[in-house]
Short mmCIF file of C-alpha atoms in Angstrom, two decimals:
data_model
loop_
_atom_site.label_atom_id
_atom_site.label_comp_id
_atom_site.label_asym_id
_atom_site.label_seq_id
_atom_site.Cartn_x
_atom_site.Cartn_y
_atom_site.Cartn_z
CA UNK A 1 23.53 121.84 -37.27
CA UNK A 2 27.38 121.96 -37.38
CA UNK A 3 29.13 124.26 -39.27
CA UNK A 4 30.63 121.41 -40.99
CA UNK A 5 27.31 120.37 -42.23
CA UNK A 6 26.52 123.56 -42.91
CA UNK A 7 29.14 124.07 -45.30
CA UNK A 8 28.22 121.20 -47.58
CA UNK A 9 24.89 122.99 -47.73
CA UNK A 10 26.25 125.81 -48.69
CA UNK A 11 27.89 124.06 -52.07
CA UNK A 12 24.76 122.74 -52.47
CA UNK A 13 22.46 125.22 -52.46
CA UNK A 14 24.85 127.08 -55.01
CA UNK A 15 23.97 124.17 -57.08
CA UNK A 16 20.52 124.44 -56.29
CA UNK A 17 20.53 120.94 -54.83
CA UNK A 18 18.80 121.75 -51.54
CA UNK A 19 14.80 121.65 -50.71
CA UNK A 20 12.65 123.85 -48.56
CA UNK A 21 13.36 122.29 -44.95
CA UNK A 22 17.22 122.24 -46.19
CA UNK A 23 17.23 125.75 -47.06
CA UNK A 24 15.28 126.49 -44.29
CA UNK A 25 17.73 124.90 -41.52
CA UNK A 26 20.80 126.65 -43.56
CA UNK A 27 19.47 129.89 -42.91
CA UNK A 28 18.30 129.35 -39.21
CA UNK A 29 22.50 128.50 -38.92
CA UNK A 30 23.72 131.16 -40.71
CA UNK A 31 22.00 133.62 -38.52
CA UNK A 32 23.43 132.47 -35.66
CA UNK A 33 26.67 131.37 -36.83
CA UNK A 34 29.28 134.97 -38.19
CA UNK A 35 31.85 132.58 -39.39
CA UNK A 36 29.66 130.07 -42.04
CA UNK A 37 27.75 133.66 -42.55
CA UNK A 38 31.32 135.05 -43.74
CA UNK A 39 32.47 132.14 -45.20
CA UNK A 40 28.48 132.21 -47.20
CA UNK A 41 29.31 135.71 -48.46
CA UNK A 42 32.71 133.95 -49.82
CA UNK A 43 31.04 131.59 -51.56
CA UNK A 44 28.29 133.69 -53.47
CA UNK A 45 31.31 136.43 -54.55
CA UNK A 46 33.21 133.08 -56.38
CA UNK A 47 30.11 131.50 -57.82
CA UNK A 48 29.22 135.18 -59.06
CA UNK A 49 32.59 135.34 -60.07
CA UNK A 50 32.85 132.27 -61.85
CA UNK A 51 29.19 132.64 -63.70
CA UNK A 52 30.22 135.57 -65.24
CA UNK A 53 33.31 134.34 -67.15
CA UNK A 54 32.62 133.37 -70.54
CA UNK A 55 33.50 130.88 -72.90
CA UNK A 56 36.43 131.15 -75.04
CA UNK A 57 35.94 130.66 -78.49
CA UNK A 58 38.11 128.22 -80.60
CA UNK A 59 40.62 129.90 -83.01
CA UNK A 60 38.71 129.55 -86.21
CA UNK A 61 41.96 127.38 -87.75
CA UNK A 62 41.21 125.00 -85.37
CA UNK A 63 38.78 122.84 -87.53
CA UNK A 64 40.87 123.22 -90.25
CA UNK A 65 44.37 122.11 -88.43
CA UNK A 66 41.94 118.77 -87.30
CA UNK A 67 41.01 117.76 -90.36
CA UNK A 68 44.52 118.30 -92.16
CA UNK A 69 46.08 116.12 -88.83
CA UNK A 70 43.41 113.35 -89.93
CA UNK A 71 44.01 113.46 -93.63
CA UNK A 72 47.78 113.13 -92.48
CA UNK A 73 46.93 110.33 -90.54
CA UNK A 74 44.80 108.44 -92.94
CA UNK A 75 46.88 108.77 -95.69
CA UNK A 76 50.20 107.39 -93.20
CA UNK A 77 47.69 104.64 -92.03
CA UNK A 78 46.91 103.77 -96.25
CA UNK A 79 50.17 103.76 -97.08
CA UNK A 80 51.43 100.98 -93.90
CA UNK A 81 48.32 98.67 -95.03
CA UNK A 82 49.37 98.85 -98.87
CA UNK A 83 52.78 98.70 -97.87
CA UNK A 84 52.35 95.96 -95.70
CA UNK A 85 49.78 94.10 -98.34
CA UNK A 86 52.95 95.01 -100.96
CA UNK A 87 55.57 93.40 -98.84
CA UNK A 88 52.89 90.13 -97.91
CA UNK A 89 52.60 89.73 -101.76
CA UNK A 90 55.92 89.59 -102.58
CA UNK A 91 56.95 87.04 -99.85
CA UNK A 92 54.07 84.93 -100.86
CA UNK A 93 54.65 84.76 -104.61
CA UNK A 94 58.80 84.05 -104.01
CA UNK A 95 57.57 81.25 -101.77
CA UNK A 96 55.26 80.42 -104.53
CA UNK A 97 57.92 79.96 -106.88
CA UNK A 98 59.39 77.08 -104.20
CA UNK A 99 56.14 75.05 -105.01
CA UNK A 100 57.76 73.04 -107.71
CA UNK A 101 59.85 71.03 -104.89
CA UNK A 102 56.97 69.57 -103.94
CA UNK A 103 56.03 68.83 -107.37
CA UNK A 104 59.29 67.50 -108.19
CA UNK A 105 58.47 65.53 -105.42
CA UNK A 106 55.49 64.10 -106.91
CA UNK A 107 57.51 63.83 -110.03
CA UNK A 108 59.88 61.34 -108.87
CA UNK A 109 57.63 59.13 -107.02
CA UNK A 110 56.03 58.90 -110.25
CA UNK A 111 52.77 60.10 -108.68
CA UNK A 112 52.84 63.39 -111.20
CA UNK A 113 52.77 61.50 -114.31
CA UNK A 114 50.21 59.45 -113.09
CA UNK A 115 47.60 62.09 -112.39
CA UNK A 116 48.37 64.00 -115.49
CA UNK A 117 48.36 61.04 -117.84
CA UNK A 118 45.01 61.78 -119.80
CA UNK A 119 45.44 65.55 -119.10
CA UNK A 120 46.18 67.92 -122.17
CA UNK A 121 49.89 68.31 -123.76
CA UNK A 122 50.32 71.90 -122.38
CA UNK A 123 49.50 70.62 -118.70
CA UNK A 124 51.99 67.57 -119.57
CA UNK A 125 54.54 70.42 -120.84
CA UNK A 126 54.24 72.47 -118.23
CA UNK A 127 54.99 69.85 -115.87
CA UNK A 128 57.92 68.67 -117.32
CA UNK A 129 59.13 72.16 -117.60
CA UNK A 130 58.13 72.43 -113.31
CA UNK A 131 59.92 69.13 -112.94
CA UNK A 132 62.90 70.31 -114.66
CA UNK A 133 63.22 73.16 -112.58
CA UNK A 134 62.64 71.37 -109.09
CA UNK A 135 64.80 68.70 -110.16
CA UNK A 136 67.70 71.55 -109.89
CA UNK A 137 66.25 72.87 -106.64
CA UNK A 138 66.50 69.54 -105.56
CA UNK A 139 69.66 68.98 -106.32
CA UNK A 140 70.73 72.54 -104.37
CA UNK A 141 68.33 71.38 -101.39
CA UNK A 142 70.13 67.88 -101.28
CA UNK A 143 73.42 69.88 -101.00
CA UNK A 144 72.54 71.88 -97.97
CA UNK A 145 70.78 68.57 -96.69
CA UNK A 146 67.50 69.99 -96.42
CA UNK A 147 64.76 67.77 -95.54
CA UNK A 148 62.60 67.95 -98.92
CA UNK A 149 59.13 66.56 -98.21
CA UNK A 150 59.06 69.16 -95.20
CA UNK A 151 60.08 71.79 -97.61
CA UNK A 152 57.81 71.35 -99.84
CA UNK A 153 54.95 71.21 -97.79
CA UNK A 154 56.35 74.26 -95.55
CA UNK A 155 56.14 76.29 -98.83
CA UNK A 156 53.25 75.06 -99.97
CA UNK A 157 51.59 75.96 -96.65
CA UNK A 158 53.22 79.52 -96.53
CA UNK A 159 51.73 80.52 -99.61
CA UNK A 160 48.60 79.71 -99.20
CA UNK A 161 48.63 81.77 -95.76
CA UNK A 162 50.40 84.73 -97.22
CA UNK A 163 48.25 85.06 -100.12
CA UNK A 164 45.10 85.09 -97.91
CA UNK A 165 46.23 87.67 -95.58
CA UNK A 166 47.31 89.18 -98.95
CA UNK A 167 44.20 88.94 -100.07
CA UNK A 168 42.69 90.66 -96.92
CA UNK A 169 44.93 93.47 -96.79
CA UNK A 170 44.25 94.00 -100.42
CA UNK A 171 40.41 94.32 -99.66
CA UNK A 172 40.77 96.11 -96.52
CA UNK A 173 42.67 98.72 -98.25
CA UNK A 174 39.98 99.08 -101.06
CA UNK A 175 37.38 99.59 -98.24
CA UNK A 176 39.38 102.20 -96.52
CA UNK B 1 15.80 118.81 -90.08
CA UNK B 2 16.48 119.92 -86.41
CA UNK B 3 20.35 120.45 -85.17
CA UNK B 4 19.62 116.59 -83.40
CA UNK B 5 18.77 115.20 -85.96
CA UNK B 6 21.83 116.50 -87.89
CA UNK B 7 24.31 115.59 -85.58
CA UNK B 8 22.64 111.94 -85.30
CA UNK B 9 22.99 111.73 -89.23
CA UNK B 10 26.88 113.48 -88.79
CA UNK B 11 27.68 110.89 -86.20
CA UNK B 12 26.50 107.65 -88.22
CA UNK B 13 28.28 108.93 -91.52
CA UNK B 14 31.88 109.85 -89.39
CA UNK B 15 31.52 106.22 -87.83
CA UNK B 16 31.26 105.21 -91.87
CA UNK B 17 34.29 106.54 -91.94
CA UNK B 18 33.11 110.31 -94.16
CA UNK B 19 35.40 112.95 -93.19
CA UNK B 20 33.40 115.79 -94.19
CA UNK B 21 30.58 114.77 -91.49
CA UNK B 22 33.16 114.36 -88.64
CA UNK B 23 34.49 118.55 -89.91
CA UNK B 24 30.97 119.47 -88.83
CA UNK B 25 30.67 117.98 -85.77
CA UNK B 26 33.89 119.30 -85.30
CA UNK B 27 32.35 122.74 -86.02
CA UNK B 28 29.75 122.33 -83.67
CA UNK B 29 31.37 121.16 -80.52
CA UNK B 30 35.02 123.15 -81.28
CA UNK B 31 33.88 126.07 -79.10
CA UNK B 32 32.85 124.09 -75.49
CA UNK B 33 36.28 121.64 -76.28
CA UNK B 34 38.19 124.46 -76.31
CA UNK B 35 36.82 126.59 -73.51
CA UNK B 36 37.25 122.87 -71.55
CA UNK B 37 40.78 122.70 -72.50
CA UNK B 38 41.59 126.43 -71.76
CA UNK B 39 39.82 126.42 -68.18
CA UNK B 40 41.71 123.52 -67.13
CA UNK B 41 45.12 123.54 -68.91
CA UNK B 42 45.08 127.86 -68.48
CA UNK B 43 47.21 128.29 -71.91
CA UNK B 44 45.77 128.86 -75.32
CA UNK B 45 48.42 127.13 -77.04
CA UNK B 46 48.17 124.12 -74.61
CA UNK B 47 44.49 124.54 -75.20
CA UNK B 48 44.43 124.52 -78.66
CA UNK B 49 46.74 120.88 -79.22
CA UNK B 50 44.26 119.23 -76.72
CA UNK B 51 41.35 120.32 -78.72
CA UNK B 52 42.74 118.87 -81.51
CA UNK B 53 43.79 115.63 -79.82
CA UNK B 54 40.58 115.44 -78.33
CA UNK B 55 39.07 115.38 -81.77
CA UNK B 56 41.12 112.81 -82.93
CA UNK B 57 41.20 110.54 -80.35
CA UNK B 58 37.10 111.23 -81.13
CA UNK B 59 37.59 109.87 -84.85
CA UNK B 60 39.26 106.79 -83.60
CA UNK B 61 37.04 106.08 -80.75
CA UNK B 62 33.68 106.73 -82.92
CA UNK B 63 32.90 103.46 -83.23
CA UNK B 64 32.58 102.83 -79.37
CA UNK B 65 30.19 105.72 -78.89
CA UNK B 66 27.18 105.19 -77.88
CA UNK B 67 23.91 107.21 -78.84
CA UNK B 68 22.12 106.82 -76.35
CA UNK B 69 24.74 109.14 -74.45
CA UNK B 70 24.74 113.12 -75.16
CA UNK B 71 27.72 113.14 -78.28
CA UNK B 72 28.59 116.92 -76.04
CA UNK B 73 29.16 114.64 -72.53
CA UNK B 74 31.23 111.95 -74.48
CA UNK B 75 33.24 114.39 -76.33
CA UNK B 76 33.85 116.26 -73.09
CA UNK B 77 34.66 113.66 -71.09
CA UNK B 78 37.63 112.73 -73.85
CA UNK B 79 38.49 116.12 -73.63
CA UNK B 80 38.69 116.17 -69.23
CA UNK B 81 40.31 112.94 -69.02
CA UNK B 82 43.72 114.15 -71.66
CA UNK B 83 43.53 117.74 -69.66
CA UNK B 84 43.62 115.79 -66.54
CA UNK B 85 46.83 113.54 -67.86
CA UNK B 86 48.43 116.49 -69.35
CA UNK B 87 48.02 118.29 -65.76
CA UNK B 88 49.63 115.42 -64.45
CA UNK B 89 52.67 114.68 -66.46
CA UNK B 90 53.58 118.43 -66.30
CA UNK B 91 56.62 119.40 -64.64
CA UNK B 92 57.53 121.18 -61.90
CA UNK B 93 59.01 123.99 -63.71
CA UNK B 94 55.92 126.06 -64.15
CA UNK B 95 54.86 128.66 -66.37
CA UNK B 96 54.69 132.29 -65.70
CA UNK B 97 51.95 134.05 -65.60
CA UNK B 98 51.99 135.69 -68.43
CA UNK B 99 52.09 132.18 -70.31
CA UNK B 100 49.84 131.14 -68.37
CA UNK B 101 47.15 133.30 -69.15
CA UNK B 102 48.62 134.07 -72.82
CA UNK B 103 45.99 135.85 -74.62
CA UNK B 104 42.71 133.35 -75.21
CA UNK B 105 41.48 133.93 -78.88
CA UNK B 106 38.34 135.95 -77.89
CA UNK B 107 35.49 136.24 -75.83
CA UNK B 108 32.43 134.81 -76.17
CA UNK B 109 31.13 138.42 -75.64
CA UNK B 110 33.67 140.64 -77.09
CA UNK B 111 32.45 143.85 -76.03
CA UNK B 112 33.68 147.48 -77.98
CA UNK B 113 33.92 149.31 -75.17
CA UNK B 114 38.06 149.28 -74.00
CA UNK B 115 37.15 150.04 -70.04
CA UNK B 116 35.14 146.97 -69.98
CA UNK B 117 37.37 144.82 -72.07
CA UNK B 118 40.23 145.82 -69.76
CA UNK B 119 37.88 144.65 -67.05
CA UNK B 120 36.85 141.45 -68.47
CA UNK B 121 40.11 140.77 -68.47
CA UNK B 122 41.02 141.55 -65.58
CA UNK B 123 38.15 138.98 -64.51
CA UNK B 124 39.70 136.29 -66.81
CA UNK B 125 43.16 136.36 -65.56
CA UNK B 126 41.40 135.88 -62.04
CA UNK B 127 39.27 133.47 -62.77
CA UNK B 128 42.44 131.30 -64.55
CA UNK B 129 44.78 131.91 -61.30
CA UNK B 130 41.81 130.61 -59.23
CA UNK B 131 41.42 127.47 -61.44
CA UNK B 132 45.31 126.62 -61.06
CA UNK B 133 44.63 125.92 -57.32
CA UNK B 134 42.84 123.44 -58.11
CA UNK B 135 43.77 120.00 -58.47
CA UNK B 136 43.28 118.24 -61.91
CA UNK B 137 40.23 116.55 -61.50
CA UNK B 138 38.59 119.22 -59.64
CA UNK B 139 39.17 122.12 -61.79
CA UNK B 140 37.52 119.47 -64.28
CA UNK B 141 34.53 119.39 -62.08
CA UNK B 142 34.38 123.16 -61.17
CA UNK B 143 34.48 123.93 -65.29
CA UNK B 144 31.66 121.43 -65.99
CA UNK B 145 29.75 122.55 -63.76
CA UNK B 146 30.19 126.71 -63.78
CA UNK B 147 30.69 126.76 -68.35
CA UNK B 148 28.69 123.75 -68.94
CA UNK B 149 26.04 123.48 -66.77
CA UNK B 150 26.57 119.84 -66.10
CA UNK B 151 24.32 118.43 -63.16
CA UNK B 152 26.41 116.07 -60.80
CA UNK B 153 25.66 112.82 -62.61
CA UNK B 154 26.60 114.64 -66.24
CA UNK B 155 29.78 115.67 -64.18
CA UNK B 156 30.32 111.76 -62.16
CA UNK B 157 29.52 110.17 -66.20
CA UNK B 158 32.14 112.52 -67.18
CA UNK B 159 35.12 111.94 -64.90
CA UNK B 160 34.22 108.67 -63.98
CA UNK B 161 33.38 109.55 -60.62
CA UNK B 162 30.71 108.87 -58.52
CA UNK B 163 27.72 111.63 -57.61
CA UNK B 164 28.87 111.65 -53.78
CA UNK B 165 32.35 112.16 -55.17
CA UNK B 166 31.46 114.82 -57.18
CA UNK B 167 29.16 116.39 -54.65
CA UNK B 168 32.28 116.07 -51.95
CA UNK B 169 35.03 117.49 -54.81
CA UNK B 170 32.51 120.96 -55.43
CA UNK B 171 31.75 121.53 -51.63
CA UNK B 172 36.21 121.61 -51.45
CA UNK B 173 36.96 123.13 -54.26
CA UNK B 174 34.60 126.11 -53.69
CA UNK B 175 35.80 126.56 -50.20
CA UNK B 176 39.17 126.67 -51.02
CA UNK B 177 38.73 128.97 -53.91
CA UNK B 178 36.63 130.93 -51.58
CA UNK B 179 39.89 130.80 -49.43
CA UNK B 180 42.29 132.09 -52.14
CA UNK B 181 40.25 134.83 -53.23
CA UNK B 182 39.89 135.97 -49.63
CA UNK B 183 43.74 135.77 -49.40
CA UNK B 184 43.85 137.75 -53.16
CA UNK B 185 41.32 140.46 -52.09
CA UNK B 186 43.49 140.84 -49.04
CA UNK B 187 46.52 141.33 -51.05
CA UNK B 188 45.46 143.42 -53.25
CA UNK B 189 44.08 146.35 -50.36
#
């Protein structure tokens, strides 16, 4: 055996990794060999060395100072979903209030009075008031040559988007 | 109920998101985090932040753990691999020794008697200057396997190592801390 070999051995049979033959051929090398005998002796004074040291005990604020860092970080991680579910809302109810465009749209293509025409007064009211509105939008939009069936649409779309993610921020804050 | 089973029922709540169950698994495994942090990164204060970040990177990972795995090996192997990184990114501007070694919070066996305290220490602030040798990833090794009696394949899950790896990484960290205490001894005389 080379003293190489016989080295790895040694680590080994520290770790109590080595059988009978193994131990067997480490000792038949050590006897004959001063230097792996030293370097043996070496070996046994660190692993007594190192068995002996204890373990350090936390500092009993430790639990304490974890639990306050994740109460910190929950609350910061509440407040950028409601935030964020805050700021979602908003944008989707000022697009919401773009809607009438498209109604005013429908209003003078006549296709507006046409589905409401059995419908109750307050619906019919309502329209009207929606078409008064959007007629003025329209009038703006025209102005800054806006293309208005796009518009519409577009802000018809974008609400119904933000509102669901709304919607899901909403309820993944109330699980939190 | 046995301690297992606890810490089974602790686990599931934290990963439903209860605080309170994640303090006492925090209460349970503080002590071996700790000593793992102070063995490799040899400063209590520097010991005490990655214990705490080890813990919270814990409560964010939860929901990958998996029970089938010891909850100590997975929360120690969190614990190596930021040690390992802090190792790294340190500078070259090292600490003194006094830092170094600045005064661990206690002993597992605080003893009353001031002669062997003073020796125990003694013992302690060699045992630290032996472990700062030692690269990163084997003082890693050499703790898991000296305070934690980790077998090689708790040690290779650990690090991410293989067993041969591991194996190789013991046989030259022992020599050369062999070496250095030769050299200390020496010294010292």
């Amino acid at each position: 055996m080379r003293c190489k070999q016989a080295g790895e051995m040694m680590s080994a049979r520290l770790d109590g990794r080595l059988d009978n033959t193994e131990v067997a051929l480490l000792k038949d090398h050590l006897a004959g060999c001063s230097a792996c005998q030293a370097e043996w002796h070496r070996l046994q004074a660190l692993d007594s060395l190192l068995a002996s040291a204890p373990m350090m005990h936390a500092p009993v604020r430790l639990r304490v100072h974890v639990m306050a860092r994740l109460n910190r970080r929950e609350q910061a991680r509440r407040a950028i979903i409601g935030g964020t579910a805050l700021a979602l809302g908003t944008v989707a109810l000022a697009l919401l209030a773009l809607a009438p465009i498209l109604l005013g749209l429908l209003d003078t293509t006549g296709i507006a009075p046409a589905l409401v025409s059995g419908g109750p007064e307050t619906i019919v009211q309502l329209l009207a008031l929606l078409g008064a509105v959007s007629r003025a939008l329209l009038v703006l939009a025209e102005k800054f040559a806006v293309p208005l069936t796009f518009l519409g649409l577009f802000s018809l779309a974008m609400a119904l988007v933000l509102n669901s993610l709304w919607i899901g921020a909403v309820r993944r804050l109330r699980a939190a | 109920m046995t301690n297992e089973t606890n810490e089974t029922e602790w686990i599931k709540l934290a990963q439903e998101g209860n605080q309170a169950a994640f303090g006492r698994l925090v209460g349970a495994y503080q002590t071996p985090v700790y000593n793992l942090a102070y063995r490799m990164l040899g400063n209590a204060g520097e010991a005490e932040d990655a214990a705490q970040e080890t813990f919270l990177r814990a409560y964010t990972h939860l929901h990958s753990y998996d029970p089938l795995r010891p909850f100590r090996s997975w929360l120690l192997s969190i614990a190596s691999h930021y040690c390992i990184d802090q190792l790294r990114r340190r500078r070259i501007t090292w600490l003194s020794f006094e830092d170094e070694i600045a005064a661990p919070e206690r002993l597992a066996s605080d003893s009353p008697n001031p002669e062997a305290m003073v020796a125990q220490r003694e013992r302690e602030e060699q045992v630290q200057q032996l472990l700062a040798v030692l690269s990163p990833t084997d003082r890693a090794a050499i703790t898991l396997r000296y305070w934690y009696d980790c077998s090689y394949e708790e040690i290779a899950e650990t690090l991410s190592l293989t067993v041969s790896a591991i194996k190789s990484r013991l046989h030259r960290a022992r020599h050369s801390l062999a070496r250095t205490m030769e050299g200390e001894t020496d010294n010292a005389l």
